[in-house]
Tab-separated table of C-alpha atoms in Angstrom:
chain	number	residue	atom	x	y	z
A	1	UNK	CA	60.800	83.643	85.590
A	2	UNK	CA	62.775	85.895	83.277
A	3	UNK	CA	66.720	85.088	83.080
A	4	UNK	CA	68.942	88.270	83.613
A	5	UNK	CA	70.200	89.471	80.023
A	6	UNK	CA	73.402	91.047	81.319
A	7	UNK	CA	74.190	87.192	82.847
A	8	UNK	CA	73.021	85.468	79.727
A	9	UNK	CA	75.087	87.700	77.356
A	10	UNK	CA	77.898	86.870	79.558
A	11	UNK	CA	77.737	83.281	79.433
A	12	UNK	CA	76.956	83.571	75.463
A	13	UNK	CA	80.433	85.604	75.353
A	14	UNK	CA	82.164	83.116	77.329
A	15	UNK	CA	81.353	80.022	74.670
A	16	UNK	CA	82.662	82.117	72.159
A	17	UNK	CA	85.875	83.443	73.730
A	18	UNK	CA	89.065	80.733	73.647
A	19	UNK	CA	90.041	79.912	77.123
A	20	UNK	CA	93.922	79.355	76.162
A	21	UNK	CA	93.903	83.067	74.374
A	22	UNK	CA	92.280	84.584	77.184
A	23	UNK	CA	94.593	83.191	79.550
A	24	UNK	CA	97.801	84.144	77.199
A	25	UNK	CA	96.408	87.787	77.246
A	26	UNK	CA	95.917	87.821	80.988
A	27	UNK	CA	99.437	86.351	81.511
A	28	UNK	CA	100.768	89.131	79.086
A	29	UNK	CA	99.764	91.451	81.755
A	30	UNK	CA	102.385	92.384	84.556
A	31	UNK	CA	103.587	95.296	85.866
A	32	UNK	CA	107.747	95.466	85.411
A	33	UNK	CA	110.290	96.469	87.902
A	34	UNK	CA	113.587	96.297	87.624
A	35	UNK	CA	116.554	95.000	89.839
A	36	UNK	CA	117.925	98.114	91.474
A	37	UNK	CA	121.277	98.819	94.190
A	38	UNK	CA	120.369	101.440	96.776
A	39	UNK	CA	123.997	101.181	98.375
A	40	UNK	CA	122.769	100.076	101.677
A	41	UNK	CA	124.231	96.735	100.895
A	42	UNK	CA	127.686	96.142	102.791
A	43	UNK	CA	128.935	94.535	99.504
A	44	UNK	CA	127.443	93.917	96.289
A	45	UNK	CA	130.839	92.137	94.969
A	46	UNK	CA	129.522	88.518	95.998
A	47	UNK	CA	126.005	88.476	94.197
A	48	UNK	CA	125.502	86.543	91.162
A	49	UNK	CA	123.976	86.855	87.777
A	50	UNK	CA	120.126	87.847	87.395
A	51	UNK	CA	118.004	85.066	87.484
A	52	UNK	CA	114.385	84.334	87.465
A	53	UNK	CA	111.265	85.249	85.589
A	54	UNK	CA	108.413	86.433	87.369
A	55	UNK	CA	110.745	86.968	90.540
A	56	UNK	CA	114.138	88.652	89.043
A	57	UNK	CA	116.917	88.558	91.896
A	58	UNK	CA	120.635	88.794	92.193
A	59	UNK	CA	121.666	86.341	95.193
A	60	UNK	CA	124.513	85.057	97.598
A	61	UNK	CA	125.028	82.741	100.364
A	62	UNK	CA	128.025	81.553	101.958
A	63	UNK	CA	126.238	78.043	103.517
A	64	UNK	CA	129.362	76.990	105.469
A	65	UNK	CA	129.046	79.911	107.460
A	66	UNK	CA	125.471	79.577	107.995
A	67	UNK	CA	125.393	76.467	109.035
A	68	UNK	CA	126.378	76.997	112.771
A	69	UNK	CA	123.858	79.607	112.985
A	70	UNK	CA	121.531	79.382	116.124
A	71	UNK	CA	120.069	82.850	116.547
A	72	UNK	CA	118.529	85.355	114.118
A	73	UNK	CA	117.345	89.095	114.720
A	74	UNK	CA	115.728	91.209	112.040
A	75	UNK	CA	115.922	94.774	111.972
A	76	UNK	CA	112.858	96.748	110.981
A	77	UNK	CA	112.727	96.840	107.209
A	78	UNK	CA	113.601	100.565	105.887
A	79	UNK	CA	112.681	102.412	102.852
A	80	UNK	CA	114.853	104.247	100.424
A	81	UNK	CA	114.123	107.470	99.139
A	82	UNK	CA	112.985	106.367	95.442
A	83	UNK	CA	110.341	103.764	96.847
A	84	UNK	CA	109.134	106.354	99.712
A	85	UNK	CA	108.490	109.240	97.197
A	86	UNK	CA	106.256	106.926	95.575
A	87	UNK	CA	104.123	106.232	98.787
A	88	UNK	CA	103.296	109.327	100.611
A	89	UNK	CA	101.525	107.597	103.366
A	90	UNK	CA	103.997	106.392	106.105
A	91	UNK	CA	101.095	104.195	107.320
A	92	UNK	CA	100.922	102.118	103.885
A	93	UNK	CA	104.875	102.274	104.006
A	94	UNK	CA	105.018	100.817	107.606
A	95	UNK	CA	102.408	98.402	106.724
A	96	UNK	CA	104.477	96.753	103.676
A	97	UNK	CA	107.531	97.056	105.898
A	98	UNK	CA	106.030	94.773	108.964
A	99	UNK	CA	104.145	92.438	106.174
A	100	UNK	CA	107.590	91.606	105.228
A	101	UNK	CA	109.222	91.206	108.265
A	102	UNK	CA	106.214	89.283	110.032
A	103	UNK	CA	106.845	86.545	106.761
A	104	UNK	CA	110.589	86.458	107.306
A	105	UNK	CA	110.434	86.105	111.108
A	106	UNK	CA	107.419	83.444	110.423
A	107	UNK	CA	109.548	81.283	108.166
A	108	UNK	CA	112.967	81.841	109.594
A	109	UNK	CA	111.511	80.489	112.896
A	110	UNK	CA	111.156	76.804	111.111
A	111	UNK	CA	115.491	76.714	111.700
A	112	UNK	CA	116.456	79.194	114.106
A	113	UNK	CA	115.690	80.923	117.410
A	114	UNK	CA	114.151	84.261	116.537
A	115	UNK	CA	115.527	87.291	118.783
A	116	UNK	CA	114.490	90.903	118.971
A	117	UNK	CA	116.544	93.658	116.845
A	118	UNK	CA	119.017	95.066	119.283
A	119	UNK	CA	119.810	91.833	121.177
A	120	UNK	CA	122.570	89.525	120.864
A	121	UNK	CA	122.422	87.238	117.779
A	122	UNK	CA	124.394	85.002	115.366
A	123	UNK	CA	122.960	86.761	112.773
A	124	UNK	CA	121.291	89.880	111.886
A	125	UNK	CA	119.126	90.651	108.764
A	126	UNK	CA	118.412	94.129	107.296
A	127	UNK	CA	116.046	94.782	104.482
A	128	UNK	CA	115.486	97.893	102.143
A	129	UNK	CA	112.835	98.468	99.633
A	130	UNK	CA	114.381	99.970	96.940
A	131	UNK	CA	111.239	100.484	94.888
A	132	UNK	CA	107.558	100.562	94.642
A	133	UNK	CA	105.111	100.436	91.574
A	134	UNK	CA	101.980	101.778	93.193
A	135	UNK	CA	99.018	99.909	92.780
A	136	UNK	CA	96.019	102.020	90.571
A	137	UNK	CA	93.164	101.891	92.941
A	138	UNK	CA	90.665	102.586	90.901
A	139	UNK	CA	91.618	99.881	88.221
A	140	UNK	CA	91.962	97.395	91.273
A	141	UNK	CA	88.337	98.385	92.202
A	142	UNK	CA	86.938	97.759	88.556
A	143	UNK	CA	89.045	94.399	88.136
A	144	UNK	CA	87.582	93.106	91.376
A	145	UNK	CA	83.930	93.719	90.537
A	146	UNK	CA	84.645	92.120	86.779
A	147	UNK	CA	86.746	89.221	88.513
A	148	UNK	CA	83.996	88.702	91.146
A	149	UNK	CA	81.086	89.587	89.376
A	150	UNK	CA	82.027	87.162	86.477
A	151	UNK	CA	82.823	84.530	88.665
A	152	UNK	CA	79.108	84.599	89.886
A	153	UNK	CA	77.694	84.094	86.037
A	154	UNK	CA	80.265	82.481	83.912
A	155	UNK	CA	81.572	78.807	84.464
A	156	UNK	CA	85.183	80.009	84.479
A	157	UNK	CA	86.531	82.755	86.226
A	158	UNK	CA	88.101	85.844	84.271
A	159	UNK	CA	91.455	87.004	85.185
A	160	UNK	CA	92.337	90.047	86.788
A	161	UNK	CA	92.762	93.066	84.310
A	162	UNK	CA	96.185	93.617	83.584
A	163	UNK	CA	95.810	97.202	83.941
A	164	UNK	CA	97.284	99.329	86.905
A	165	UNK	CA	99.469	96.311	88.322
A	166	UNK	CA	101.955	97.348	91.037
A	167	UNK	CA	105.281	95.841	92.262
A	168	UNK	CA	108.043	95.797	94.422
A	169	UNK	CA	111.953	95.797	94.696
A	170	UNK	CA	113.866	94.947	97.846
A	171	UNK	CA	117.083	94.098	98.809
A	172	UNK	CA	118.359	92.543	101.908
A	173	UNK	CA	121.780	90.897	103.620
A	174	UNK	CA	122.230	88.847	106.387
A	175	UNK	CA	125.660	89.638	108.439
A	176	UNK	CA	127.101	87.938	111.468
A	177	UNK	CA	128.338	89.324	114.888
A	178	UNK	CA	131.676	90.687	112.977
A	179	UNK	CA	129.637	92.403	110.470
A	180	UNK	CA	130.489	90.056	107.617
A	181	UNK	CA	127.882	89.521	105.043
A	182	UNK	CA	126.905	85.709	104.930
A	183	UNK	CA	123.894	85.782	102.544
A	184	UNK	CA	122.424	88.977	100.032
A	185	UNK	CA	119.786	89.008	98.001
A	186	UNK	CA	118.643	92.018	95.517
A	187	UNK	CA	115.065	91.000	94.597
A	188	UNK	CA	112.193	92.792	91.985
A	189	UNK	CA	108.886	91.465	91.434
A	190	UNK	CA	105.663	92.929	89.681
A	191	UNK	CA	102.062	91.833	90.033
A	192	UNK	CA	100.750	89.790	87.472
A	193	UNK	CA	96.916	89.120	86.047
A	194	UNK	CA	96.802	85.660	86.874
A	195	UNK	CA	98.608	85.173	90.468
A	196	UNK	CA	97.941	88.380	92.418
A	197	UNK	CA	94.486	89.551	93.391
A	198	UNK	CA	93.357	92.995	92.901
A	199	UNK	CA	92.917	95.015	96.464
A	200	UNK	CA	91.882	98.402	96.432
A	201	UNK	CA	94.917	100.321	98.106
A	202	UNK	CA	98.302	101.938	96.859
A	203	UNK	CA	100.218	99.165	98.176
A	204	UNK	CA	97.720	96.286	97.601
A	205	UNK	CA	100.164	94.312	95.560
A	206	UNK	CA	103.667	95.565	97.482
A	207	UNK	CA	101.728	94.208	100.249
A	208	UNK	CA	101.398	90.657	98.737
A	209	UNK	CA	104.717	90.574	96.884
A	210	UNK	CA	106.291	91.504	100.716
A	211	UNK	CA	105.851	87.748	101.528
A	212	UNK	CA	107.038	86.721	98.529
A	213	UNK	CA	110.342	88.042	98.875
A	214	UNK	CA	110.695	87.042	102.443
A	215	UNK	CA	109.708	83.582	101.408
A	216	UNK	CA	112.578	83.235	98.686
A	217	UNK	CA	115.305	85.077	101.034
A	218	UNK	CA	114.176	82.740	104.051
A	219	UNK	CA	114.281	79.455	102.000
A	220	UNK	CA	117.849	80.319	100.652
A	221	UNK	CA	119.158	80.867	104.328
A	222	UNK	CA	117.454	77.845	105.982
A	223	UNK	CA	118.950	75.646	102.989
A	224	UNK	CA	122.081	77.591	102.608
A	225	UNK	CA	121.776	77.753	98.881
A	226	UNK	CA	120.234	78.883	96.214
A	227	UNK	CA	116.828	77.331	95.762
A	228	UNK	CA	115.910	76.026	92.439
A	229	UNK	CA	112.256	75.929	91.105
A	230	UNK	CA	109.122	76.127	93.271
A	231	UNK	CA	108.846	75.365	97.059
A	232	UNK	CA	106.592	72.070	96.887
A	233	UNK	CA	107.128	71.237	100.394
A	234	UNK	CA	104.271	71.565	102.867
A	235	UNK	CA	104.254	74.218	105.547
A	236	UNK	CA	105.226	73.569	109.063
A	237	UNK	CA	102.935	73.654	111.955
A	238	UNK	CA	103.860	76.551	113.215
A	239	UNK	CA	103.859	78.472	110.172
A	240	UNK	CA	100.319	77.221	109.392
A	241	UNK	CA	99.839	78.455	112.985
A	242	UNK	CA	100.998	81.971	112.667
A	243	UNK	CA	99.386	82.312	108.919
A	244	UNK	CA	95.886	81.621	110.355
A	245	UNK	CA	96.555	84.616	113.161
A	246	UNK	CA	98.040	82.451	115.525
A	247	UNK	CA	100.435	82.994	118.245
A	248	UNK	CA	104.216	82.879	116.760
A	249	UNK	CA	106.797	80.354	117.821
A	250	UNK	CA	108.979	83.395	119.317
A	251	UNK	CA	107.816	86.441	121.073
A	252	UNK	CA	110.403	88.513	118.768
A	253	UNK	CA	107.963	87.750	115.839
A	254	UNK	CA	105.027	89.566	117.583
A	255	UNK	CA	106.882	92.627	117.005
A	256	UNK	CA	105.437	92.693	113.473
A	257	UNK	CA	102.191	92.063	114.734
A	258	UNK	CA	99.683	88.641	113.927
A	259	UNK	CA	98.822	87.733	110.540
A	260	UNK	CA	95.157	88.549	109.515
A	261	UNK	CA	94.303	84.835	108.702
A	262	UNK	CA	91.383	83.834	107.213
A	263	UNK	CA	89.759	86.861	107.596
A	264	UNK	CA	92.428	88.589	105.535
A	265	UNK	CA	92.045	86.000	102.882
A	266	UNK	CA	88.628	86.836	102.395
A	267	UNK	CA	89.046	90.370	101.922
A	268	UNK	CA	91.624	89.733	99.534
A	269	UNK	CA	89.495	87.992	97.211
A	270	UNK	CA	86.843	90.777	97.199
A	271	UNK	CA	89.609	93.356	97.170
A	272	UNK	CA	89.055	94.961	100.392
A	273	UNK	CA	92.413	96.697	101.233
A	274	UNK	CA	95.005	95.144	103.773
A	275	UNK	CA	94.330	98.172	105.779
A	276	UNK	CA	91.310	96.805	106.847
A	277	UNK	CA	92.533	93.721	108.093
A	278	UNK	CA	95.994	94.351	108.955
A	279	UNK	CA	96.483	93.790	112.965
A	280	UNK	CA	98.908	96.124	114.974
A	281	UNK	CA	101.955	94.636	116.576
A	282	UNK	CA	101.297	93.497	120.217
A	283	UNK	CA	103.796	94.574	123.235
A	284	UNK	CA	106.778	92.021	123.579
A	285	UNK	CA	105.337	89.627	126.317
A	286	UNK	CA	106.732	86.688	127.947
A	287	UNK	CA	105.922	83.429	126.261
């Protein structure tokens, strides 16, 4: 039985390339997204100095005022003019907003009772997508073929090609019943070759990065302080259930639909657009 000459070539090539150099080159490939102020926060004067490497942010949190909070509502995330002008499809914009709000609702359910927007709540969260760097669909497709294809041929997987990467910028605040700002964050992050799977969609990277923002913002609200370093804690049972596509802890979170679960994870690995597996929000029902 003859061996495949292309696979044999790739195998020989992999032995000739230094893995550390390859990883260093891949890590250098990332999309740059600047921090922006869109003017939607009630005040920017509380924000601290910019921090972070992968994710850049300016944040503020009033831990003492957040301590007695019990109920939280999430207003649907909006798109600023600059971000909307980059993504023409209303469906794509809605999908990114929905993913952000859903991840936020699920994470905050660990600490707070989540209620629907418009209902009485101790705290209301308002978010705005201020900028998006669209993912280059053609390059995402090429990168998927290279990454997945060489994964079968080489002993070490090839990182995503550092070309056509997308990004996302968001600002959000949490205000109490009196309208006073109790927490806020201006945040931006670009996709990189090592941590973000290529997906053949203009919002492929923004869709994935939306949950990154939600994780950082919710972590700050729950802790009542700016978190330091990586979050190494295990996810709660309710979060695992929701992430797998199950019923969320609070009916308010169903406003943003269910997570794609394992099907979505497999689809992401093979570069499928998130539109293929994203589930539509379900009408509110009594739990």
